[in-house]
Structures are given as structure tokens and as C-alpha cells.
Amino acid sequence: MKRFKELGLTLEELRAMLPKAVEVAFYPPENLKRSEKPMLDFAKIHARMSAMK
């Protein structure tokens, strides 16, 4: 509700917006925290877990 109030839009204006525009309004790209983590090596994990048996 906080972001909705901060936007100052009415519900009718919000309904008229395209879904992507609503997403950007509520979750601006500069606010998203993304970390560049490498993908896990699932084959290596599986091999190590199988060796534990």
C-alpha cells in the first residue's frame, strides 16, 4: 500500500496501465538487488552426495 500511495495513482489509472508499466512503477529496476552468483555444479554435488552413501 505504501508504494501505491507514493505513486499517487488512482485505481482506475493503475488498471489502465500495461502490466509491464505497473511492474516498473512498483518495482523500479534500480531498486532490484541482483547478485552475480555462479550457477551451482549440480553434477558435482550429485557425485559428492552419491559418494557419501
Short mmCIF file of N, CA and C in Angstrom, two decimals:
data_model
loop_
_atom_site.label_atom_id
_atom_site.label_comp_id
_atom_site.label_asym_id
_atom_site.label_seq_id
_atom_site.Cartn_x
_atom_site.Cartn_y
_atom_site.Cartn_z
N MET A 1 0.82 -1.19 0.00
CA MET A 1 0.00 0.00 0.00
C MET A 1 0.87 1.26 0.00
N LYS A 2 2.04 1.18 0.63
CA LYS A 2 2.90 2.35 0.73
C LYS A 2 3.30 2.84 -0.66
N ARG A 3 3.76 1.92 -1.50
CA ARG A 3 4.19 2.33 -2.84
C ARG A 3 3.01 2.83 -3.67
N PHE A 4 1.86 2.20 -3.49
CA PHE A 4 0.67 2.63 -4.22
C PHE A 4 0.35 4.07 -3.85
N LYS A 5 0.39 4.40 -2.58
CA LYS A 5 0.12 5.76 -2.13
C LYS A 5 1.20 6.72 -2.62
N GLU A 6 2.47 6.28 -2.61
CA GLU A 6 3.57 7.13 -3.08
C GLU A 6 3.45 7.45 -4.57
N LEU A 7 2.92 6.51 -5.35
CA LEU A 7 2.76 6.73 -6.78
C LEU A 7 1.73 7.82 -7.07
N GLY A 8 0.74 7.93 -6.21
CA GLY A 8 -0.30 8.94 -6.40
C GLY A 8 -1.26 8.63 -7.53
N LEU A 9 -1.37 7.37 -7.89
CA LEU A 9 -2.27 6.95 -8.96
C LEU A 9 -3.60 6.50 -8.36
N THR A 10 -4.65 6.66 -9.16
CA THR A 10 -5.93 6.11 -8.74
C THR A 10 -5.98 4.65 -9.18
N LEU A 11 -6.92 3.92 -8.64
CA LEU A 11 -7.07 2.51 -9.02
C LEU A 11 -7.43 2.40 -10.50
N GLU A 12 -8.24 3.32 -10.98
CA GLU A 12 -8.62 3.32 -12.40
C GLU A 12 -7.40 3.56 -13.29
N GLU A 13 -6.53 4.48 -12.89
CA GLU A 13 -5.30 4.74 -13.67
C GLU A 13 -4.40 3.52 -13.67
N LEU A 14 -4.31 2.88 -12.54
CA LEU A 14 -3.48 1.68 -12.41
C LEU A 14 -4.02 0.56 -13.29
N ARG A 15 -5.33 0.39 -13.30
CA ARG A 15 -5.95 -0.64 -14.14
C ARG A 15 -5.75 -0.37 -15.62
N ALA A 16 -5.63 0.89 -16.01
CA ALA A 16 -5.47 1.24 -17.42
C ALA A 16 -4.03 1.05 -17.90
N MET A 17 -3.09 0.91 -16.98
CA MET A 17 -1.68 0.75 -17.34
C MET A 17 -1.39 -0.65 -17.85
N LEU A 18 -0.39 -0.75 -18.70
CA LEU A 18 0.07 -2.06 -19.16
C LEU A 18 0.73 -2.80 -18.00
N PRO A 19 0.64 -4.12 -17.97
CA PRO A 19 1.23 -4.88 -16.85
C PRO A 19 2.70 -4.56 -16.62
N LYS A 20 3.49 -4.41 -17.68
CA LYS A 20 4.91 -4.11 -17.51
C LYS A 20 5.11 -2.74 -16.88
N ALA A 21 4.26 -1.77 -17.23
CA ALA A 21 4.36 -0.43 -16.65
C ALA A 21 4.03 -0.46 -15.16
N VAL A 22 3.06 -1.29 -14.78
CA VAL A 22 2.72 -1.44 -13.36
C VAL A 22 3.89 -2.05 -12.61
N GLU A 23 4.50 -3.08 -13.20
CA GLU A 23 5.64 -3.74 -12.57
C GLU A 23 6.79 -2.75 -12.36
N VAL A 24 7.10 -1.96 -13.37
CA VAL A 24 8.19 -0.99 -13.27
C VAL A 24 7.85 0.09 -12.25
N ALA A 25 6.58 0.49 -12.18
CA ALA A 25 6.17 1.53 -11.22
C ALA A 25 6.36 1.05 -9.78
N PHE A 26 5.98 -0.19 -9.52
CA PHE A 26 6.07 -0.71 -8.16
C PHE A 26 7.45 -1.26 -7.82
N TYR A 27 8.14 -1.79 -8.82
CA TYR A 27 9.46 -2.39 -8.60
C TYR A 27 10.45 -1.82 -9.62
N PRO A 28 10.90 -0.58 -9.43
CA PRO A 28 11.84 0.02 -10.39
C PRO A 28 13.11 -0.82 -10.51
N PRO A 29 13.64 -0.95 -11.73
CA PRO A 29 14.84 -1.77 -11.94
C PRO A 29 16.01 -1.37 -11.06
N GLU A 30 16.16 -0.08 -10.78
CA GLU A 30 17.29 0.34 -9.95
C GLU A 30 17.16 -0.10 -8.49
N ASN A 31 15.96 -0.51 -8.07
CA ASN A 31 15.76 -0.97 -6.69
C ASN A 31 15.96 -2.48 -6.54
N LEU A 32 16.00 -3.19 -7.64
CA LEU A 32 16.15 -4.64 -7.57
C LEU A 32 17.59 -4.99 -7.23
N LYS A 33 17.75 -5.85 -6.27
CA LYS A 33 19.09 -6.29 -5.89
C LYS A 33 19.35 -7.64 -6.55
N ARG A 34 20.28 -7.63 -7.45
CA ARG A 34 20.65 -8.88 -8.13
C ARG A 34 22.13 -9.13 -7.88
N SER A 35 22.40 -10.32 -7.51
CA SER A 35 23.81 -10.66 -7.31
C SER A 35 24.24 -11.59 -8.44
N GLU A 36 25.45 -11.44 -8.82
CA GLU A 36 26.01 -12.25 -9.89
C GLU A 36 26.68 -13.48 -9.29
N LYS A 37 25.88 -14.45 -8.92
CA LYS A 37 26.40 -15.68 -8.35
C LYS A 37 26.52 -16.72 -9.46
N PRO A 38 27.58 -17.49 -9.43
CA PRO A 38 27.70 -18.54 -10.45
C PRO A 38 26.67 -19.66 -10.19
N MET A 39 26.27 -20.30 -11.27
CA MET A 39 25.34 -21.41 -11.15
C MET A 39 26.03 -22.57 -10.43
N LEU A 40 25.26 -23.31 -9.67
CA LEU A 40 25.79 -24.47 -8.97
C LEU A 40 26.12 -25.58 -9.95
N ASP A 41 27.14 -26.36 -9.63
CA ASP A 41 27.51 -27.50 -10.46
C ASP A 41 26.78 -28.72 -9.88
N PHE A 42 25.57 -28.94 -10.39
CA PHE A 42 24.72 -29.99 -9.83
C PHE A 42 25.30 -31.38 -10.06
N ALA A 43 26.02 -31.57 -11.13
CA ALA A 43 26.65 -32.88 -11.38
C ALA A 43 27.69 -33.16 -10.30
N LYS A 44 28.46 -32.17 -9.93
CA LYS A 44 29.47 -32.33 -8.89
C LYS A 44 28.82 -32.58 -7.53
N ILE A 45 27.76 -31.85 -7.24
CA ILE A 45 27.02 -32.04 -5.98
C ILE A 45 26.46 -33.45 -5.92
N HIS A 46 25.86 -33.90 -7.02
CA HIS A 46 25.28 -35.25 -7.06
C HIS A 46 26.37 -36.31 -6.84
N ALA A 47 27.50 -36.13 -7.48
CA ALA A 47 28.60 -37.09 -7.34
C ALA A 47 29.08 -37.15 -5.89
N ARG A 48 29.21 -35.99 -5.23
CA ARG A 48 29.67 -35.97 -3.86
C ARG A 48 28.63 -36.60 -2.91
N MET A 49 27.36 -36.33 -3.18
CA MET A 49 26.30 -36.92 -2.32
C MET A 49 26.23 -38.42 -2.53
N SER A 50 26.42 -38.87 -3.76
CA SER A 50 26.39 -40.30 -4.04
C SER A 50 27.55 -41.02 -3.37
N ALA A 51 28.70 -40.34 -3.28
CA ALA A 51 29.87 -40.92 -2.65
C ALA A 51 29.71 -41.05 -1.13
N MET A 52 28.78 -40.29 -0.57
CA MET A 52 28.58 -40.32 0.89
C MET A 52 27.84 -41.57 1.35
N LYS A 53 27.18 -42.27 0.45
CA LYS A 53 26.37 -43.45 0.83
C LYS A 53 27.22 -44.60 1.25
#
